[in-house]
PDB file of C-alpha atoms in Angstrom:
ATOM      1  CA  THR A   1     -11.119  15.444  39.289  1.00 46.00           C
ATOM      2  CA  PRO A   2      -8.463  18.092  39.927  1.00 50.00           C
ATOM      3  CA  PRO A   3      -7.019  20.001  36.980  1.00 51.00           C
ATOM      4  CA  PRO A   4      -3.615  18.935  35.647  1.00 52.00           C
ATOM      5  CA  ALA A   5      -0.709  19.852  37.913  1.00 61.00           C
ATOM      6  CA  CYS A   6       1.184  21.317  34.961  1.00 69.00           C
ATOM      7  CA  PRO A   7      -0.758  23.078  32.171  1.00 71.00           C
ATOM      8  CA  PRO A   8       0.394  22.763  28.572  1.00 76.00           C
ATOM      9  CA  ARG A   9       3.362  24.902  27.657  1.00 79.00           C
ATOM     10  CA  GLU A  10       1.543  26.638  24.836  1.00 80.00           C
ATOM     11  CA  PRO A  11      -1.008  29.172  26.243  1.00 77.00           C
ATOM     12  CA  GLN A  12      -3.486  28.565  23.421  1.00 76.00           C
ATOM     13  CA  GLN A  13      -3.693  24.904  24.426  1.00 76.00           C
ATOM     14  CA  ARG A  14      -4.598  25.579  28.046  1.00 78.00           C
ATOM     15  CA  LEU A  15      -8.076  25.082  29.475  1.00 74.00           C
ATOM     16  CA  GLY A  16     -10.238  28.140  28.834  1.00 74.00           C
ATOM     17  CA  ALA A  17      -7.783  29.727  26.380  1.00 75.00           C
ATOM     18  CA  GLY A  18      -9.283  32.423  24.211  1.00 70.00           C
ATOM     19  CA  GLY A  19     -11.959  33.441  26.716  1.00 68.00           C
ATOM     20  CA  ALA A  20     -13.845  30.151  26.593  1.00 66.00           C
ATOM     21  CA  TYR A  21     -15.488  30.371  30.032  1.00 76.00           C
ATOM     22  CA  ALA A  22     -17.925  27.599  29.092  1.00 79.00           C
ATOM     23  CA  GLU A  23     -15.014  25.187  28.852  1.00 77.00           C
ATOM     24  CA  LEU A  24     -13.868  26.179  32.330  1.00 78.00           C
ATOM     25  CA  ARG A  25     -17.339  25.823  33.826  1.00 81.00           C
ATOM     26  CA  ALA A  26     -17.740  22.389  32.263  1.00 81.00           C
ATOM     27  CA  HIS A  27     -14.691  21.033  34.077  1.00 81.00           C
ATOM     28  CA  PRO A  28     -15.605  18.306  36.625  1.00 84.00           C
ATOM     29  CA  LEU A  29     -13.974  20.387  39.377  1.00 82.00           C
ATOM     30  CA  PHE A  30     -16.978  22.739  39.256  1.00 83.00           C
ATOM     31  CA  ASP A  31     -19.741  20.122  39.023  1.00 86.00           C
ATOM     32  CA  SER A  32     -21.109  21.092  42.438  1.00 84.00           C
ATOM     33  CA  LEU A  33     -21.528  24.760  41.473  1.00 84.00           C
ATOM     34  CA  ASP A  34     -24.683  26.268  40.006  1.00 86.00           C
ATOM     35  CA  PHE A  35     -23.255  29.169  38.050  1.00 84.00           C
ATOM     36  CA  ALA A  36     -26.714  30.509  37.161  1.00 86.00           C
ATOM     37  CA  SER A  37     -27.533  31.238  40.812  1.00 88.00           C
ATOM     38  CA  LEU A  38     -24.029  31.660  42.155  1.00 85.00           C
ATOM     39  CA  HIS A  39     -24.435  35.418  42.506  1.00 84.00           C
ATOM     40  CA  LEU A  40     -27.550  34.910  44.666  1.00 88.00           C
ATOM     41  CA  GLN A  41     -25.932  32.551  47.172  1.00 86.00           C
ATOM     42  CA  PRO A  42     -24.626  33.953  50.488  1.00 88.00           C
ATOM     43  CA  PRO A  43     -20.858  33.940  50.812  1.00 83.00           C
ATOM     44  CA  PRO A  44     -19.340  31.384  53.172  1.00 78.00           C
ATOM     45  CA  PRO A  45     -18.884  32.678  56.720  1.00 79.00           C
ATOM     46  CA  LEU A  46     -15.457  34.055  57.466  1.00 77.00           C
ATOM     47  CA  ALA A  47     -14.418  33.955  61.110  1.00 72.00           C
ATOM     48  CA  PRO A  48     -12.186  36.911  61.998  1.00 78.00           C
ATOM     49  CA  PRO A  49      -8.748  35.919  63.231  1.00 81.00           C
ATOM     50  CA  PRO A  50      -8.122  36.177  66.969  1.00 82.00           C
ATOM     51  CA  PRO A  51      -6.821  39.572  68.080  1.00 85.00           C
ATOM     52  CA  LEU A  52      -3.088  39.561  68.714  1.00 88.00           C
ATOM     53  CA  PRO A  53      -1.738  40.915  72.004  1.00 91.00           C
ATOM     54  CA  ARG A  54      -0.056  44.261  72.472  1.00 92.00           C
ATOM     55  CA  ILE A  55       3.238  43.494  74.192  1.00 92.00           C
ATOM     56  CA  SER A  56       5.238  46.324  75.754  1.00 91.00           C
ATOM     57  CA  GLY A  57       7.880  45.507  78.310  1.00 89.00           C
ATOM     58  CA  ALA A  58       6.271  43.415  81.050  1.00 92.00           C
ATOM     59  CA  LYS A  59       2.733  44.158  79.818  1.00 95.00           C
ATOM     60  CA  VAL A  60       0.742  41.736  77.682  1.00 95.00           C
ATOM     61  CA  MET A  61      -2.582  43.294  76.683  1.00 95.00           C
ATOM     62  CA  ASN A  62      -5.241  41.240  74.904  1.00 94.00           C
ATOM     63  CA  PRO A  63      -8.450  41.898  76.886  1.00 94.00           C
ATOM     64  CA  GLN A  64     -10.624  41.237  73.796  1.00 92.00           C
ATOM     65  CA  LEU A  65     -10.080  37.526  74.440  1.00 92.00           C
ATOM     66  CA  ALA A  66     -11.989  37.731  77.723  1.00 93.00           C
ATOM     67  CA  SER A  67     -15.317  37.420  75.885  1.00 91.00           C
ATOM     68  CA  ARG A  68     -14.163  35.079  73.150  1.00 88.00           C
ATOM     69  CA  ALA A  69     -13.987  31.288  73.343  1.00 85.00           C
ATOM     70  CA  LEU A  70     -10.922  30.309  71.337  1.00 86.00           C
ATOM     71  CA  ALA A  71     -11.084  27.522  68.806  1.00 84.00           C
ATOM     72  CA  ARG A  72      -8.318  24.957  68.916  1.00 85.00           C
ATOM     73  CA  GLU A  73      -6.894  26.086  65.582  1.00 87.00           C
ATOM     74  CA  GLU A  74      -6.626  29.702  66.802  1.00 88.00           C
ATOM     75  CA  ARG A  75      -4.367  28.911  69.736  1.00 90.00           C
ATOM     76  CA  PRO A  76      -1.047  28.268  67.876  1.00 91.00           C
ATOM     77  CA  GLN A  77      -0.919  31.793  66.456  1.00 90.00           C
ATOM     78  CA  LEU A  78      -1.527  33.345  69.871  1.00 91.00           C
ATOM     79  CA  LEU A  79       0.988  31.047  71.527  1.00 91.00           C
ATOM     80  CA  SER A  80       3.567  32.108  68.967  1.00 91.00           C
ATOM     81  CA  SER A  81       2.854  35.808  69.556  1.00 90.00           C
ATOM     82  CA  GLN A  82       3.514  35.507  73.306  1.00 91.00           C
ATOM     83  CA  ALA A  83       6.556  33.245  72.965  1.00 88.00           C
ATOM     84  CA  ASP A  84       9.009  36.136  73.409  1.00 86.00           C
ATOM     85  CA  THR A  85       7.592  37.183  76.772  1.00 91.00           C
ATOM     86  CA  PRO A  86       9.249  35.825  79.927  1.00 91.00           C
ATOM     87  CA  TRP A  87       5.911  34.744  81.396  1.00 91.00           C
ATOM     88  CA  GLY A  88       5.622  31.572  79.363  1.00 86.00           C
ATOM     89  CA  ALA A  89       7.861  29.874  81.932  1.00 85.00           C
ATOM     90  CA  ALA A  90       5.336  30.640  84.672  1.00 88.00           C
ATOM     91  CA  ILE A  91       2.195  29.262  83.019  1.00 90.00           C
ATOM     92  CA  SER A  92       1.168  25.847  81.778  1.00 89.00           C
ATOM     93  CA  GLU A  93       1.663  24.613  78.239  1.00 88.00           C
ATOM     94  CA  GLY A  94      -1.030  25.812  75.858  1.00 90.00           C
ATOM     95  CA  GLU A  95      -2.300  28.664  78.052  1.00 93.00           C
ATOM     96  CA  ILE A  96      -2.929  32.021  76.380  1.00 94.00           C
ATOM     97  CA  ILE A  97      -2.211  35.268  78.229  1.00 96.00           C
ATOM     98  CA  VAL A  98      -5.302  37.473  78.134  1.00 96.00           C
ATOM     99  CA  LEU A  99      -3.898  40.191  80.381  1.00 97.00           C
ATOM    100  CA  GLY A 100      -0.622  40.514  82.229  1.00 97.00           C
ATOM    101  CA  THR A 101       0.833  43.565  83.986  1.00 97.00           C
ATOM    102  CA  PRO A 102       3.071  44.381  86.945  1.00 97.00           C
ATOM    103  CA  VAL A 103       1.145  45.006  90.163  1.00 98.00           C
ATOM    104  CA  LEU A 104       1.726  45.657  93.815  1.00 97.00           C
ATOM    105  CA  LYS A 105       0.112  42.944  95.911  1.00 97.00           C
ATOM    106  CA  ARG A 106      -0.869  44.120  99.372  1.00 96.00           C
ATOM    107  CA  ARG A 107      -1.682  41.956 102.367  1.00 93.00           C
ATOM    108  CA  PHE A 108      -1.746  43.423 105.859  1.00 89.00           C
ATOM    109  CA  LEU A 109       1.514  45.421 106.104  1.00 92.00           C
ATOM    110  CA  SER A 110       3.197  43.496 103.269  1.00 95.00           C
ATOM    111  CA  VAL A 111       3.638  45.006  99.807  1.00 96.00           C
ATOM    112  CA  LYS A 112       5.224  42.840  97.110  1.00 97.00           C
ATOM    113  CA  SER A 113       5.909  43.375  93.419  1.00 97.00           C
ATOM    114  CA  ARG A 114       4.189  40.749  91.338  1.00 97.00           C
ATOM    115  CA  GLN A 115       3.200  40.060  87.747  1.00 97.00           C
ATOM    116  CA  LEU A 116      -0.519  39.389  87.552  1.00 97.00           C
ATOM    117  CA  LEU A 117      -1.519  37.058  84.716  1.00 97.00           C
ATOM    118  CA  LEU A 118      -4.994  36.195  83.479  1.00 97.00           C
ATOM    119  CA  VAL A 119      -4.687  33.152  81.218  1.00 95.00           C
ATOM    120  CA  ASP A 120      -7.102  31.256  79.006  1.00 95.00           C
ATOM    121  CA  ALA A 121      -6.602  27.524  79.536  1.00 90.00           C
ATOM    122  CA  PRO A 122      -7.367  24.969  76.808  1.00 85.00           C
ATOM    123  CA  LEU A 123     -10.241  22.602  77.508  1.00 71.00           C
ATOM    124  CA  SER A 124     -10.270  18.920  76.647  1.00 57.00           C
ATOM    125  CA  THR A 125     -13.665  19.395  74.988  1.00 44.00           C
ATOM    126  CA  PRO A 126     -14.507  21.965  72.261  1.00 45.00           C
ATOM    127  CA  PRO A 127     -15.832  25.265  73.606  1.00 44.00           C
ATOM    128  CA  PRO A 128     -19.561  25.978  73.299  1.00 43.00           C
ATOM    129  CA  PRO A 129     -20.871  28.760  71.020  1.00 47.00           C
ATOM    130  CA  PRO A 130     -19.807  32.290  72.029  1.00 44.00           C
ATOM    131  CA  PRO A 131     -21.934  33.741  74.849  1.00 42.00           C
ATOM    132  CA  PRO A 132     -24.230  36.727  74.273  1.00 43.00           C
ATOM    133  CA  ALA A 133     -22.811  40.179  74.828  1.00 40.00           C
ATOM    134  CA  TYR A 134     -22.773  41.498  78.345  1.00 38.00           C
ATOM    135  CA  THR A 135     -23.120  45.135  79.268  1.00 38.00           C
ATOM    136  CA  ASN A 136     -20.775  46.558  81.837  1.00 40.00           C
ATOM    137  CA  PHE A 137     -21.912  49.542  83.822  1.00 38.00           C
ATOM    138  CA  ARG A 138     -20.872  51.597  86.787  1.00 42.00           C
ATOM    139  CA  ASN A 139     -23.267  51.999  89.668  1.00 44.00           C
ATOM    140  CA  PRO A 140     -24.116  55.590  90.600  1.00 43.00           C
ATOM    141  CA  GLU A 141     -22.642  55.226  94.089  1.00 46.00           C
ATOM    142  CA  GLY A 142     -19.554  57.263  93.375  1.00 45.00           C
ATOM    143  CA  SER A 143     -16.546  57.424  91.107  1.00 43.00           C
ATOM    144  CA  PHE A 144     -15.166  54.153  92.450  1.00 42.00           C
ATOM    145  CA  ALA A 145     -18.387  52.149  92.569  1.00 42.00           C
ATOM    146  CA  ARG A 146     -18.275  48.466  91.709  1.00 43.00           C
ATOM    147  CA  ILE A 147     -18.403  47.481  88.047  1.00 44.00           C
ATOM    148  CA  ARG A 148     -20.556  44.454  87.376  1.00 45.00           C
ATOM    149  CA  THR A 149     -21.857  42.580  84.345  1.00 42.00           C
ATOM    150  CA  SER A 150     -25.595  42.287  83.820  1.00 41.00           C
ATOM    151  CA  GLU A 151     -27.030  38.811  83.299  1.00 41.00           C
ATOM    152  CA  SER A 152     -30.291  37.708  81.806  1.00 41.00           C
ATOM    153  CA  HIS A 153     -32.878  36.627  84.391  1.00 44.00           C
ATOM    154  CA  ALA A 154     -33.933  33.849  82.029  1.00 52.00           C
ATOM    155  CA  LYS A 155     -30.697  31.953  82.644  1.00 59.00           C
ATOM    156  CA  PRO A 156     -30.688  29.529  85.559  1.00 65.00           C
ATOM    157  CA  PRO A 157     -28.123  30.495  88.170  1.00 68.00           C
ATOM    158  CA  LEU A 158     -25.244  28.174  88.925  1.00 69.00           C
ATOM    159  CA  PRO A 159     -25.053  26.627  92.400  1.00 73.00           C
ATOM    160  CA  PRO A 160     -23.172  28.817  94.901  1.00 69.00           C
ATOM    161  CA  ALA A 161     -19.388  28.737  94.629  1.00 73.00           C
ATOM    162  CA  THR A 162     -19.414  26.502  91.549  1.00 82.00           C
ATOM    163  CA  PRO A 163     -15.790  26.169  90.346  1.00 87.00           C
ATOM    164  CA  LEU A 164     -15.242  27.497  86.835  1.00 88.00           C
ATOM    165  CA  VAL A 165     -12.742  25.928  84.459  1.00 89.00           C
ATOM    166  CA  GLY A 166     -11.113  27.319  81.351  1.00 90.00           C
ATOM    167  CA  GLY A 167      -8.982  30.058  82.870  1.00 91.00           C
ATOM    168  CA  ARG A 168      -6.656  30.985  85.710  1.00 93.00           C
ATOM    169  CA  LEU A 169      -5.594  34.143  87.526  1.00 96.00           C
ATOM    170  CA  VAL A 170      -2.071  33.809  88.903  1.00 96.00           C
ATOM    171  CA  TYR A 171       0.476  36.161  90.421  1.00 97.00           C
ATOM    172  CA  VAL A 172       4.143  35.575  89.675  1.00 96.00           C
ATOM    173  CA  ASP A 173       7.456  36.588  91.233  1.00 96.00           C
ATOM    174  CA  PRO A 174       8.850  38.665  88.325  1.00 95.00           C
ATOM    175  CA  GLU A 175      12.479  37.914  89.224  1.00 94.00           C
ATOM    176  CA  LYS A 176      12.304  34.171  89.872  1.00 93.00           C
ATOM    177  CA  LEU A 177       9.436  33.610  87.412  1.00 92.00           C
ATOM    178  CA  GLU A 178       7.718  31.474  90.029  1.00 93.00           C
ATOM    179  CA  VAL A 179       3.971  31.316  90.511  1.00 94.00           C
ATOM    180  CA  LYS A 180       3.384  32.541  94.075  1.00 95.00           C
ATOM    181  CA  GLY A 181      -0.358  31.983  94.116  1.00 94.00           C
ATOM    182  CA  GLU A 182      -3.485  31.301  92.094  1.00 94.00           C
ATOM    183  CA  ILE A 183      -6.894  32.931  92.508  1.00 94.00           C
ATOM    184  CA  PRO A 184      -9.595  30.444  91.460  1.00 91.00           C
ATOM    185  CA  PHE A 185     -12.632  31.379  89.415  1.00 93.00           C
ATOM    186  CA  SER A 186     -16.044  30.453  90.761  1.00 90.00           C
ATOM    187  CA  SER A 187     -19.642  31.459  90.138  1.00 90.00           C
ATOM    188  CA  GLU A 188     -19.267  34.030  92.950  1.00 91.00           C
ATOM    189  CA  PHE A 189     -15.996  35.527  91.671  1.00 93.00           C
ATOM    190  CA  ASP A 190     -16.070  39.306  91.857  1.00 94.00           C
ATOM    191  CA  ALA A 191     -13.793  42.250  91.130  1.00 96.00           C
ATOM    192  CA  GLU A 192     -14.031  45.838  92.284  1.00 95.00           C
ATOM    193  CA  LEU A 193     -12.329  49.058  91.284  1.00 97.00           C
ATOM    194  CA  GLY A 194     -10.591  51.061  94.002  1.00 96.00           C
ATOM    195  CA  PRO A 195      -8.992  54.517  94.128  1.00 96.00           C
ATOM    196  CA  ARG A 196      -5.637  55.537  92.649  1.00 94.00           C
ATOM    197  CA  GLY A 197      -5.069  52.491  90.454  1.00 96.00           C
ATOM    198  CA  ALA A 198      -6.177  49.892  93.005  1.00 97.00           C
ATOM    199  CA  PHE A 199      -8.528  46.984  92.387  1.00 98.00           C
ATOM    200  CA  TYR A 200      -9.794  44.149  94.530  1.00 97.00           C
ATOM    201  CA  VAL A 201     -10.508  40.520  93.657  1.00 96.00           C
ATOM    202  CA  ARG A 202     -12.825  38.258  95.650  1.00 94.00           C
ATOM    203  CA  PRO A 203     -12.811  34.645  94.357  1.00 92.00           C
ATOM    204  CA  ALA A 204     -15.714  33.630  96.621  1.00 85.00           C
ATOM    205  CA  GLY A 205     -17.658  36.877  96.654  1.00 74.00           C
ATOM    206  CA  GLU A 206     -18.287  38.880  99.796  1.00 69.00           C
ATOM    207  CA  ARG A 207     -17.809  35.908 102.136  1.00 72.00           C
ATOM    208  CA  GLY A 208     -14.253  34.985 101.127  1.00 81.00           C
ATOM    209  CA  ARG A 209     -10.815  36.504 101.086  1.00 90.00           C
ATOM    210  CA  THR A 210     -10.128  39.752  99.285  1.00 94.00           C
ATOM    211  CA  TYR A 211      -6.954  40.168  97.232  1.00 96.00           C
ATOM    212  CA  TYR A 212      -5.656  43.744  97.040  1.00 97.00           C
ATOM    213  CA  PHE A 213      -3.770  44.781  93.911  1.00 98.00           C
ATOM    214  CA  GLU A 214      -2.504  48.140  92.752  1.00 97.00           C
ATOM    215  CA  ASP A 215      -0.884  49.401  89.586  1.00 97.00           C
ATOM    216  CA  PRO A 216       2.653  50.563  90.530  1.00 97.00           C
ATOM    217  CA  ALA A 217       2.148  53.857  88.685  1.00 96.00           C
ATOM    218  CA  GLY A 218      -1.368  54.399  90.035  1.00 96.00           C
ATOM    219  CA  ASP A 219      -2.843  54.017  86.544  1.00 97.00           C
ATOM    220  CA  GLU A 220      -6.611  54.091  87.086  1.00 96.00           C
ATOM    221  CA  VAL A 221      -7.353  53.223  83.444  1.00 96.00           C
ATOM    222  CA  LEU A 222      -5.278  50.067  83.690  1.00 97.00           C
ATOM    223  CA  ALA A 223      -6.952  49.128  86.975  1.00 97.00           C
ATOM    224  CA  GLU A 224     -10.362  49.559  85.338  1.00 97.00           C
ATOM    225  CA  THR A 225      -9.185  47.420  82.416  1.00 97.00           C
ATOM    226  CA  TRP A 226      -8.380  44.671  84.894  1.00 97.00           C
ATOM    227  CA  VAL A 227     -11.805  44.843  86.538  1.00 97.00           C
ATOM    228  CA  ARG A 228     -13.726  44.868  83.262  1.00 97.00           C
ATOM    229  CA  THR A 229     -11.622  42.068  81.788  1.00 96.00           C
ATOM    230  CA  LEU A 230     -11.955  39.865  84.865  1.00 97.00           C
ATOM    231  CA  LEU A 231     -15.717  40.275  84.977  1.00 96.00           C
ATOM    232  CA  ARG A 232     -16.128  39.618  81.264  1.00 96.00           C
ATOM    233  CA  PHE A 233     -13.898  36.571  81.547  1.00 96.00           C
ATOM    234  CA  LYS A 234     -15.903  35.247  84.497  1.00 95.00           C
ATOM    235  CA  ALA A 235     -19.165  35.835  82.576  1.00 94.00           C
ATOM    236  CA  ARG A 236     -17.801  33.794  79.673  1.00 94.00           C
ATOM    237  CA  LEU A 237     -16.760  30.942  81.963  1.00 93.00           C
ATOM    238  CA  VAL A 238     -20.220  30.964  83.558  1.00 92.00           C
ATOM    239  CA  ASP A 239     -21.893  30.668  80.139  1.00 91.00           C
ATOM    240  CA  GLU A 240     -19.541  27.854  79.155  1.00 90.00           C
ATOM    241  CA  ALA A 241     -20.330  26.034  82.420  1.00 88.00           C
ATOM    242  CA  ARG A 242     -24.075  26.346  81.736  1.00 87.00           C
ATOM    243  CA  ALA A 243     -23.623  24.978  78.246  1.00 84.00           C
ATOM    244  CA  ARG A 244     -21.756  21.872  79.386  1.00 75.00           C
TER     245      ARG A 244
END
């Protein structure tokens, strides 16, 4: 039984007036509580809110989401935070921007300015529990060696080139706000750091096409952020695919 919507006007007539805690505890609202052992019970779990993106000009930075499966109720707040960016017109309804920055896309002798967007796509089914942490490391082959995520040998591998759902990597014409291409995620998706702010994306591993991207300012830190984020995002999609 909920307490009265409006307490009595006189304070001395209100429930628990005069320090009578016993009267408060005896109210039917608290019947399910054991006050004697309340201090020994663990507090209810509190899920931290999703991290909000850092938006500066054309950049949308929220790489923490790469390793986090978003609950349905968390998406509206993130959608609202990215509503003022122009890139919402280039992605599908309900997609969350994990990372988005201007890049130079190179192919043969062509160099084009593009906006690269990594987006988290909503699934029709609830996401599985968050995957275990992955450790990123740099191989000792040189300063621009490939960065990979380590996986437990106890997990069964996915079949080769298994498509992964739950996210997209698209490159957009920043003037027309048109999607010019999409790079699919698969179980063989790979990303590699190059020199002077460059990074390479291989959706089908070593056997498929390589996409060449470069930060316009040659920012090596930003290029490394892209590689780490892409690999963490792929690792999350792989775990979600195994759980389904």
